[in-house]
Coordinates of C-alpha atoms and ligand atoms in Angstrom, one line a residue:
X1 CA 0.0 0.0 0.0
X2 CA 1.3 3.4 -0.8
X3 CA 2.2 5.9 1.9
X4 CA -0.4 8.2 0.3
X5 CA -3.0 5.8 1.8
X6 CA -1.7 6.7 5.3
X7 CA -0.6 10.4 4.9
X8 CA -3.3 13.0 5.0
X9 CA -3.9 16.3 3.3
X10 CA -3.9 19.6 5.2
X11 CA -7.7 19.2 5.3
X12 CA -7.4 15.8 7.0
X13 CA -8.3 13.5 4.0
X14 CA -6.2 10.4 3.4
X15 CA -4.1 11.6 0.5
X16 CA -4.9 8.8 -2.0
X17 CA -8.6 9.4 -1.4
X18 CA -8.1 13.1 -2.0
X19 CA -6.3 12.2 -5.3
X20 CA -9.1 9.9 -6.4
X21 CA -11.7 12.5 -5.6
X22 CA -10.1 15.7 -6.8
X23 CA -7.0 15.3 -8.9
X24 CA -7.3 14.8 -12.7
X25 CA -4.2 13.2 -14.2
X26 CA -3.0 14.2 -17.6
X27 CA -3.4 11.5 -20.3
X28 CA -4.3 9.2 -17.4
X29 CA -6.7 6.3 -17.4
X30 CA -8.2 7.5 -14.1
X31 CA -9.6 4.1 -13.2
X32 CA -6.1 2.8 -12.6
X33 CA -6.0 5.0 -9.6
X34 CA -8.7 2.9 -8.0
X35 CA -6.0 0.4 -7.2
X36 CA -3.1 2.7 -6.4
X37 CA -2.1 6.3 -7.0
X38 CA 1.6 6.3 -7.9
X39 CA 3.0 9.2 -6.0
X40 CA 6.6 10.5 -6.5
X41 CA 7.9 12.5 -3.6
X42 CA 11.6 13.1 -4.1
X43 CA 14.4 13.3 -6.7
X44 CA 18.2 13.2 -6.2
X45 CA 20.6 13.0 -9.1
X46 CA 19.4 10.3 -11.5
X47 CA 17.0 8.7 -9.1
X48 CA 13.4 9.4 -7.8
X49 CA 11.6 7.9 -4.8
X50 CA 7.9 7.2 -4.5
X51 CA 5.9 7.6 -1.2
X52 CA 6.7 4.1 0.0
X53 CA 10.5 4.8 -0.2
X54 CA 10.8 2.7 -3.4
X55 CA 13.8 4.0 -5.4
X56 CA 13.8 4.2 -9.2
X57 CA 16.3 5.3 -11.8
X58 CA 14.7 8.1 -13.8
X59 CA 15.0 6.7 -17.3
X60 CA 12.8 9.4 -18.9
X61 CA 14.1 12.6 -17.2
X62 CA 10.6 13.1 -15.8
X63 CA 9.1 13.7 -19.2
X64 CA 12.2 14.5 -21.4
X65 CA 12.7 17.5 -19.1
X66 CA 15.2 17.0 -16.2
X67 CA 18.4 17.3 -18.3
X68 CA 20.7 18.0 -15.4
X69 CA 19.2 15.6 -12.9
X70 CA 17.2 16.1 -9.8
X71 CA 18.1 18.0 -6.6
X72 CA 20.2 20.8 -8.1
X73 CA 20.0 23.3 -5.3
X74 CA 21.8 25.9 -7.4
X75 CA 18.8 26.1 -9.7
X76 CA 16.4 26.2 -6.8
X77 CA 18.4 29.1 -5.2
X78 CA 18.3 31.1 -8.5
X79 CA 14.5 30.7 -8.5
X80 CA 14.2 31.9 -4.9
X81 CA 16.5 34.9 -5.5
X82 CA 14.5 35.9 -8.6
X83 CA 11.1 35.5 -6.9
X84 CA 12.4 37.7 -4.1
X85 CA 13.6 40.4 -6.5
X86 CA 10.8 40.4 -9.1
X87 CA 8.4 37.5 -8.9
X88 CA 6.3 38.5 -11.9
X89 CA 6.1 40.9 -14.7
X90 CA 4.6 40.2 -18.2
X91 CA 6.2 40.6 -21.5
X92 CA 3.2 42.6 -22.7
X93 CA 4.8 45.9 -23.9
X94 CA 7.4 45.6 -21.2
X95 CA 10.6 43.6 -20.8
X96 CA 12.6 42.3 -17.9
X97 CA 16.3 41.6 -17.8
X98 CA 16.1 37.8 -17.7
X99 CA 13.9 37.6 -20.7
X100 CA 16.2 39.8 -22.6
X101 CA 19.3 37.9 -21.6
X102 CA 17.7 34.5 -22.3
X103 CA 16.5 35.6 -25.7
X104 CA 20.0 36.7 -26.6
X105 CA 21.4 33.5 -25.3
X106 CA 19.0 31.3 -27.2
X107 CA 19.6 33.3 -30.4
X108 CA 23.3 32.8 -29.9
X109 CA 22.8 29.0 -29.9
X110 CA 20.3 28.9 -32.8
X111 CA 21.6 28.5 -36.3
X112 CA 21.4 31.0 -39.2
X113 CA 19.4 34.2 -38.6
X114 CA 17.0 32.7 -36.0
X115 CA 17.4 35.7 -33.7
X116 CA 14.0 36.5 -32.5
X117 CA 12.5 34.8 -29.4
X118 CA 8.9 34.7 -28.4
X119 CA 8.4 33.1 -24.9
X120 CA 5.6 30.8 -23.9
X121 CA 5.0 28.6 -20.9
X122 CA 5.5 25.2 -22.6
X123 CA 5.9 23.3 -25.8
X124 CA 2.3 23.2 -27.1
X125 CA 2.0 26.9 -26.8
X126 CA 5.3 27.3 -28.8
X127 CA 3.8 25.1 -31.6
X128 CA 0.6 27.1 -31.5
X129 CA 2.6 30.3 -31.7
X130 CA 4.6 29.0 -34.7
X131 CA 1.4 28.2 -36.7
X132 CA -0.2 31.6 -35.9
X133 CA 3.0 33.4 -36.8
X134 CA 3.3 31.5 -40.1
X135 CA -0.3 32.4 -41.0
X136 CA 0.1 36.1 -40.2
X137 CA 3.5 36.2 -41.9
X138 CA 2.0 35.0 -45.2
X139 CA -0.9 37.4 -44.9
X140 CA 1.6 40.2 -44.5
X141 CA 3.4 38.9 -47.6
X142 CA 0.1 39.2 -49.6
X143 CA -0.4 35.5 -49.6
X144 CA -3.4 35.0 -47.3
X145 CA -4.2 31.6 -48.8
X146 CA -1.0 30.1 -47.3
X147 CA -2.4 28.8 -44.0
X148 CA -2.1 25.0 -44.1
X149 CA 0.5 22.9 -42.4
X150 CA 2.1 19.5 -43.1
X151 CA 3.4 17.3 -40.3
X152 CA 4.0 13.5 -40.0
X153 CA 2.0 10.5 -39.2
X154 CA 2.0 9.5 -35.4
X155 CA 3.9 12.7 -34.5
X156 CA 2.9 14.5 -31.3
X157 CA 3.0 18.3 -31.2
X158 CA 0.8 19.2 -28.3
X159 CA -2.8 19.3 -27.1
X160 CA -4.2 22.8 -27.8
X161 CA -6.5 22.8 -30.7
X162 CA -3.9 24.1 -33.2
X163 CA -1.1 21.9 -31.9
X164 CA -3.5 18.9 -31.7
X165 CA -4.4 19.5 -35.4
X166 CA -0.7 19.3 -36.2
X167 CA -0.4 16.1 -34.1
X168 CA -0.7 12.9 -36.2
X169 CA -2.2 10.5 -33.8
X170 CA -5.8 9.9 -34.9
X171 CA -7.0 8.3 -31.6
X172 CA -5.9 11.3 -29.6
X173 CA -7.7 13.8 -31.9
X174 CA -11.0 12.0 -32.5
X175 CA -12.7 13.1 -29.2
X176 CA -12.1 16.8 -30.1
X177 CA -13.0 16.8 -33.8
X178 CA -13.6 19.0 -35.7
X179 CA -10.2 20.6 -35.1
X180 CA -8.4 23.4 -36.9
X181 CA -8.7 23.0 -40.7
X182 CA -5.7 22.8 -42.9
X183 CA -3.4 20.3 -41.0
X184 CA -2.3 17.5 -43.4
X185 CA 0.0 14.5 -42.8
X186 CA 2.8 12.8 -44.6
X187 CA 4.8 9.7 -43.9
X188 CA 7.3 9.7 -41.0
X189 CA 10.8 8.3 -41.0
X190 CA 10.1 4.9 -39.5
X191 CA 12.5 2.8 -41.6
X192 CA 11.8 -0.3 -39.6
X193 CA 8.3 -0.3 -41.0
X194 CA 9.1 1.5 -44.2
X195 CA 8.7 0.2 -47.7
X196 CA 10.3 -3.3 -47.8
X197 CA 12.6 -2.5 -50.7
X198 CA 14.1 0.6 -48.9
X199 CA 14.6 -0.8 -45.4
X200 CA 18.2 -1.6 -45.9
X201 CA 19.1 1.6 -47.7
X202 CA 18.7 4.5 -45.3
X203 CA 19.7 7.1 -47.9
X204 CA 17.1 6.0 -50.4
X205 CA 14.5 5.7 -47.6
X206 CA 15.4 9.2 -46.5
X207 CA 14.9 10.5 -50.0
X208 CA 11.6 8.6 -50.2
X209 CA 10.3 10.0 -46.9
X210 CA 11.3 13.6 -47.7
X211 CA 9.6 13.3 -51.1
X212 CA 6.3 12.4 -49.3
X213 CA 6.4 15.9 -47.8
X214 CA 6.8 17.3 -51.3
X215 CA 3.9 15.2 -52.4
X216 CA 1.7 16.5 -49.6
X217 CA 2.6 20.1 -50.5
X218 CA 1.9 19.6 -54.1
X219 CA -1.4 17.8 -53.5
X220 CA -2.6 20.6 -51.2
X221 CA -1.2 23.3 -53.6
X222 CA 2.0 25.1 -52.5
X223 CA 0.1 28.4 -52.6
X224 CA -2.0 27.1 -49.7
X225 CA 0.8 25.7 -47.5
X226 CA 2.3 27.9 -44.8
X227 CA 4.7 25.5 -43.0
X228 CA 6.0 22.0 -42.4
X229 CA 6.4 20.9 -38.7
X230 CA 9.0 18.2 -38.0
X231 CA 10.9 17.0 -35.0
X232 CA 14.6 16.3 -35.5
X233 CA 14.0 12.8 -34.0
X234 CA 10.3 11.9 -33.9
X235 CA 9.2 11.0 -30.4
X236 CA 5.8 9.4 -30.8
X237 CA 6.0 6.0 -32.4
X238 CA 9.3 5.4 -30.6
X239 CA 12.2 7.7 -31.6
X240 CA 12.4 7.8 -35.4
X241 CA 15.8 9.4 -36.3
X242 CA 16.1 11.3 -39.6
X243 CA 17.8 9.2 -42.3
X244 CA 20.9 10.6 -44.0
X245 CA 20.1 13.4 -46.4
X246 CA 16.5 13.7 -45.1
X247 CA 16.6 17.2 -43.7
X248 CA 18.8 18.5 -46.6
X249 CA 16.1 17.3 -49.0
X250 CA 13.2 18.7 -46.8
X251 CA 14.9 22.1 -46.7
X252 CA 15.3 22.1 -50.5
X253 CA 11.6 21.2 -50.8
X254 CA 10.5 24.0 -48.5
X255 CA 12.7 26.5 -50.4
X256 CA 11.3 25.3 -53.7
X257 CA 7.7 25.8 -52.7
X258 CA 8.2 28.8 -50.4
X259 CA 7.0 26.9 -47.3
X260 CA 8.4 27.6 -43.8
X261 CA 10.3 24.8 -42.0
X262 CA 9.6 24.5 -38.3
X263 CA 11.9 22.4 -36.2
X264 CA 9.8 21.2 -33.2
X265 CA 12.6 20.7 -30.7
X266 CA 10.3 20.5 -27.6
X267 CA 12.1 17.2 -26.7
X268 CA 15.2 17.3 -28.9
X269 CA 16.7 20.7 -27.8
X270 CA 19.0 21.3 -24.8
X271 CA 21.4 18.5 -25.3
X272 CA 18.9 15.6 -25.7
X273 CA 20.4 14.8 -29.1
X274 CA 23.8 16.5 -28.4
X275 CA 23.8 20.2 -29.2
X276 CA 21.7 22.9 -27.6
X277 CA 19.5 22.8 -30.7
X278 CA 19.3 19.5 -32.5
X279 CA 19.1 21.0 -36.0
X280 CA 22.7 21.9 -35.4
X281 CA 23.5 18.2 -34.9
X282 CA 21.6 17.3 -38.0
X283 CA 23.0 20.2 -40.1
X284 CA 19.9 22.1 -41.2
X285 CA 18.6 25.6 -40.7
X286 CA 14.9 25.8 -40.1
X287 CA 12.8 29.0 -40.2
X288 CA 11.6 28.5 -36.7
X289 CA 12.4 26.4 -33.7
X290 CA 9.9 25.5 -31.0
X291 CA 11.4 24.4 -27.6
X292 CA 10.5 24.0 -24.0
X293 CA 11.0 21.0 -21.6
X294 CA 14.8 20.9 -21.0
X295 CA 15.3 24.7 -21.1
X296 CA 15.2 24.8 -17.3
X297 CA 15.8 21.1 -16.6
X298 CA 12.3 21.3 -15.2
X299 CA 13.0 23.6 -12.3
X300 CA 10.5 26.1 -13.6
X301 CA 8.2 26.0 -16.7
X302 CA 9.0 27.9 -19.9
X303 CA 8.9 27.4 -23.7
X304 CA 9.9 29.5 -26.7
X305 CA 9.4 30.0 -30.4
X306 CA 12.6 31.2 -32.1
X307 CA 12.0 32.9 -35.5
X308 CA 14.2 34.0 -38.3
X309 CA 14.9 37.7 -39.0
X310 CA 13.0 37.3 -42.2
X311 CA 9.8 36.2 -40.3
X312 CA 10.2 39.1 -37.8
X313 CA 10.9 41.8 -40.4
X314 CA 7.3 42.7 -41.2
X315 CA 6.6 43.1 -37.4
X316 CA 9.6 45.4 -36.9
X317 CA 8.0 48.6 -38.1
X318 CA 4.9 50.7 -38.0
X319 CA 1.8 49.4 -36.3
X320 CA 2.1 45.8 -37.4
X321 CA 1.7 43.7 -34.2
X322 CA 1.6 39.9 -33.4
X323 CA -1.6 39.8 -31.4
X324 CA -0.6 36.8 -29.4
X325 CA 0.8 36.2 -25.9
X326 CA 0.5 34.4 -22.6
X327 CA 0.4 35.9 -19.1
X328 CA 3.1 33.6 -17.8
X329 CA 5.2 33.5 -21.1
X330 CA 8.8 34.2 -20.3
X331 CA 8.1 34.3 -16.5
X332 CA 11.0 36.1 -14.7
X333 CA 11.7 33.1 -12.4
X334 CA 11.7 30.6 -15.3
X335 CA 13.9 32.8 -17.4
X336 CA 16.4 33.2 -14.5
X337 CA 16.4 29.4 -14.0
X338 CA 16.9 28.8 -17.8
X339 CA 19.9 31.1 -17.8
X340 CA 21.4 29.3 -14.8
X341 CA 20.6 25.9 -16.4
X342 CA 22.5 26.9 -19.6
X343 CA 25.4 28.2 -17.5
X344 CA 25.7 24.8 -15.9
X345 CA 25.5 23.2 -19.3
X346 CA 28.6 25.2 -20.2
X347 CA 30.4 24.8 -17.0
X348 CA 29.9 21.0 -16.9
X349 CA 30.3 20.6 -20.7
X350 CA 27.1 18.8 -21.0
X351 CA 26.8 18.7 -24.8
X352 CA 30.4 17.3 -25.0
X353 CA 29.4 14.7 -22.4
X354 CA 26.3 13.7 -24.5
X355 CA 28.4 13.5 -27.7
X356 CA 30.9 11.3 -26.0
X357 CA 28.5 9.0 -24.2
X358 CA 25.7 8.6 -26.7
X359 CA 27.5 5.8 -28.6
X360 CA 27.9 4.0 -25.3
X361 CA 24.2 4.4 -24.6
X362 CA 23.4 3.0 -28.0
X363 CA 25.8 0.0 -27.6
X364 CA 24.4 -0.8 -24.1
X365 CA 20.8 -0.8 -25.3
X366 CA 21.7 -2.8 -28.4
X367 CA 22.8 -5.7 -26.1
X368 CA 19.1 -6.3 -25.7
X369 CA 18.9 -7.5 -29.3
X370 CA 19.6 -11.0 -28.0
X371 CA 16.1 -11.0 -26.4
X372 CA 13.4 -12.5 -28.7
X373 CA 10.9 -9.6 -27.9
X374 CA 13.3 -6.8 -29.0
X375 CA 12.7 -5.9 -32.7
X376 CA 14.3 -2.6 -33.1
X377 CA 16.5 -0.3 -31.0
X378 CA 16.6 3.2 -32.5
X379 CA 17.2 6.8 -31.6
X380 CA 20.0 9.4 -31.2
X381 CA 21.8 11.0 -28.4
X382 CA 20.1 10.3 -25.1
X383 CA 16.8 9.5 -26.7
X384 CA 15.9 5.9 -27.6
X385 CA 13.0 3.7 -28.4
X386 CA 12.9 -0.1 -28.2
X387 CA 10.2 -1.6 -30.3
X388 CA 8.8 -4.9 -29.0
X389 CA 7.7 -7.5 -31.5
X390 CA 6.0 -10.9 -31.5
X391 CA 8.3 -12.3 -34.2
X392 CA 11.7 -10.8 -34.9
X393 CA 12.1 -12.3 -38.3
X394 CA 8.7 -11.2 -39.7
X395 CA 8.6 -8.1 -37.6
X396 CA 5.1 -9.1 -36.6
X397 CA 3.7 -6.7 -34.0
X398 CA 1.2 -7.3 -31.2
X399 CA -2.6 -6.9 -31.8
X400 CA -4.5 -4.3 -29.7
X401 CA -5.4 -6.8 -27.0
X402 CA -1.9 -8.2 -26.7
X403 CA -0.5 -4.7 -26.7
X404 CA -2.9 -3.7 -23.9
X405 CA -2.0 -6.8 -21.9
X406 CA 1.7 -6.4 -22.5
X407 CA 2.2 -2.7 -22.0
X408 CA -0.5 -1.7 -19.5
X409 CA -1.2 -5.1 -17.9
X410 CA 2.4 -6.1 -17.3
X411 CA 5.3 -3.9 -18.5
X412 CA 4.5 -0.5 -17.0
X413 CA 4.1 -1.9 -13.5
X414 CA 6.9 -4.5 -13.8
X415 CA 9.4 -1.8 -14.9
X416 CA 8.3 0.4 -12.0
X417 CA 8.5 -2.4 -9.5
X418 CA 12.0 -3.3 -10.8
X419 CA 13.2 0.2 -10.3
X420 CA 13.1 1.8 -13.8
X421 CA 10.9 4.8 -14.5
X422 CA 10.5 5.0 -18.3
X423 CA 7.6 4.9 -20.8
X424 CA 5.8 2.0 -22.3
X425 CA 3.9 3.5 -25.2
X426 CA 1.5 2.2 -27.8
X427 CA 0.6 5.3 -29.7
X428 CA 2.2 3.6 -32.7
X429 CA 3.6 0.1 -32.4
X430 CA 4.5 -1.0 -28.8
X431 CA 7.8 0.7 -27.6
X432 CA 9.7 1.4 -24.5
X433 CA 11.2 4.9 -24.5
X434 CA 14.3 6.0 -22.7
X435 CA 15.6 9.5 -22.2
X436 CA 17.7 9.6 -19.0
X437 CA 19.2 12.8 -17.5
X438 CA 22.1 14.0 -19.6
X439 CA 24.5 13.7 -16.7
X440 CA 24.1 9.9 -16.8
X441 CA 27.0 7.7 -18.0
X442 CA 27.9 4.1 -18.5
X443 CA 27.0 3.0 -15.0
X444 CA 23.5 4.3 -15.3
X445 CA 23.2 2.8 -18.8
X446 CA 24.1 -0.6 -17.4
X447 CA 21.6 -0.2 -14.6
X448 CA 18.9 0.6 -17.2
X449 CA 19.9 -2.3 -19.4
X450 CA 19.9 -4.8 -16.6
X451 CA 16.5 -3.9 -15.4
X452 CA 15.1 -4.0 -19.0
X453 CA 16.7 -7.3 -19.6
X454 CA 15.0 -8.9 -16.5
X455 CA 11.6 -7.4 -17.2
X456 CA 11.6 -8.0 -20.9
X457 CA 12.6 -11.6 -20.4
X458 CA 9.7 -12.0 -18.0
X459 CA 7.3 -10.3 -20.4
X460 CA 8.3 -12.8 -23.1
X461 CA 7.6 -15.7 -20.7
X462 CA 4.2 -14.1 -20.0
X463 CA 3.0 -14.1 -23.6
Ligands
PLP1 C1 7.6 17.5 -30.1 C2 6.6 18.1 -29.1 N1 5.9 19.2 -29.4 C3 5.1 19.8 -28.5 C4 4.9 19.2 -27.2 C5 3.9 19.8 -26.3 O1 4.6 20.3 -25.2 P1 3.9 20.7 -23.8 O2 3.5 19.4 -23.2 O3 4.9 21.4 -23.0 O4 2.7 21.6 -24.2 C6 5.6 18.0 -26.9 C7 5.3 17.3 -25.6 O5 5.8 16.3 -25.3 C8 6.4 17.4 -27.9 O6 7.1 16.3 -27.6

C-alpha cells in the first residue's frame, strides 16, 4: 500500500482518497488510480523515490525534461532569488532583464538568422505560436491563402486545438474533432516499418520519406501551404531518427515551394540529441524552432518560439503587431532558471558529455537484441525507443489486445517495481522509451539495461 494511503492532506483527508476524488491526471486512465495512486515524492541526481520509499532510476528525465538531474539546489536558489527580486512581470509591452538575456542566449545557440525569441510557458504553446506566426506572416506577404501545415504520421506536437491538429495520432484527436482545418499529414521516418525495398538503404529511404512531404505540399497546392512541422527525431512511435540526407532534402523542398520549415525541438533541444539545438546536430537551418522542456531542466516551466529575422521583419515597423501572448510566457523566475541551467551546461560541458557517451548508450541498449521480444533499438543522443515484436524475423507486431496486456497489464508496473521509470507506449507500435538525464554515463546505462533485460525476459515468458 502506498504511503499516500496513510498520509493526510492539510484538510485531513487520506491523501490517496483526495487524489481519487479531486486530482485529474494528464493523459491518465483514471480508473487505474482505483488500485493505487503512484506518488513520487523526491528526486536526487538520477533517481526518484515514491511515497513508499521505493527508489527508481529516472529513465525518462521526468518527461524528457530533467536534463541536469534532480536536486540541483543551485537552480532552486536562483528561482528563490528571482522570486524575491521580481516575482512576476509580463512581456506585454514591457521587458525584464532575464527575458532579454535569455532571448540573446537562445539566439546565440540557434543557427542561421534565427534571432527573435517569443516566450511561452510550454511546448504546445510554442507550436501554437509558430502556426499563428506562419499564418500572419504569409498574410503580411500578400499570400493569405497560405495557411495549411504539413506534419508527420503519429507525431505528437501538443494538445491545444492548433497543436493537436498538427499532431498525427488519430485516436488522440478523435474526441475533439472538428479541429483546426488545414493540417495535413505525410509519412514519417520509421524505416523499420518503411517500404520493404528501402529498409536496408537509409539514404534511399530518407529521399523517399522527404519526397512524401513534397507530395503533400503539391497535393494541397503550394500556394496554400504555410509551414512544415518536423521533430529532428520523432518522439511518438518510438524515436524515429532522420535518415541521412532527409533534412537536406526537406529544406530544399521547403525552399522550392516557399514553405516555412519549423523544427519542433520541444524534446530534442537542450542536449537531448547533443547540441543545444538538434538542428545543429543534423545540419539544417529551419525558419523557426519550438522548444521548452529541457530549457530549465524542469526547475520552472518555460517554452519558446525562435523565429528568423526574415519572419520578424514585417513586425519590426509601423503598427504591425503579433496579437498573441501568454500571461506567464517568459516568466522572470523561469527565465532566470533557464539562464542558470544553460550556464551549468557550459560549466559541466554537458553537450560534450552527451556526444561522448551517446554511442555507449546505444551499444548498451543494443545488447538487448539478444532477447526475442526486442525488434528494433533506435534513436539518437540520449533519446531511444525499443520496439517490441512478437516475431523478430517477420517483424510481426502485437494486436491491440496483446499490446494492452503487455504494456498496461504487465510492463509498466513491472518496470516500475523493478526500479526503472520509463515509458511503455503504444501510440504507434509498442515501444519502450528512454531519455535519461544528460549527466548519466555508462554506470546508469548498465543499470537501465539490466532492469530492462530482466523485465523483458519475464514479459516474453508471460506471452
Ligand atoms: C515535439 C513536441 N511538441 C510539443 C509538445 C507539447 O509540449 P507541452 O506538453 O509542453 O505543451 C511535446 C510534448 O511532449 C512534444 O514532444
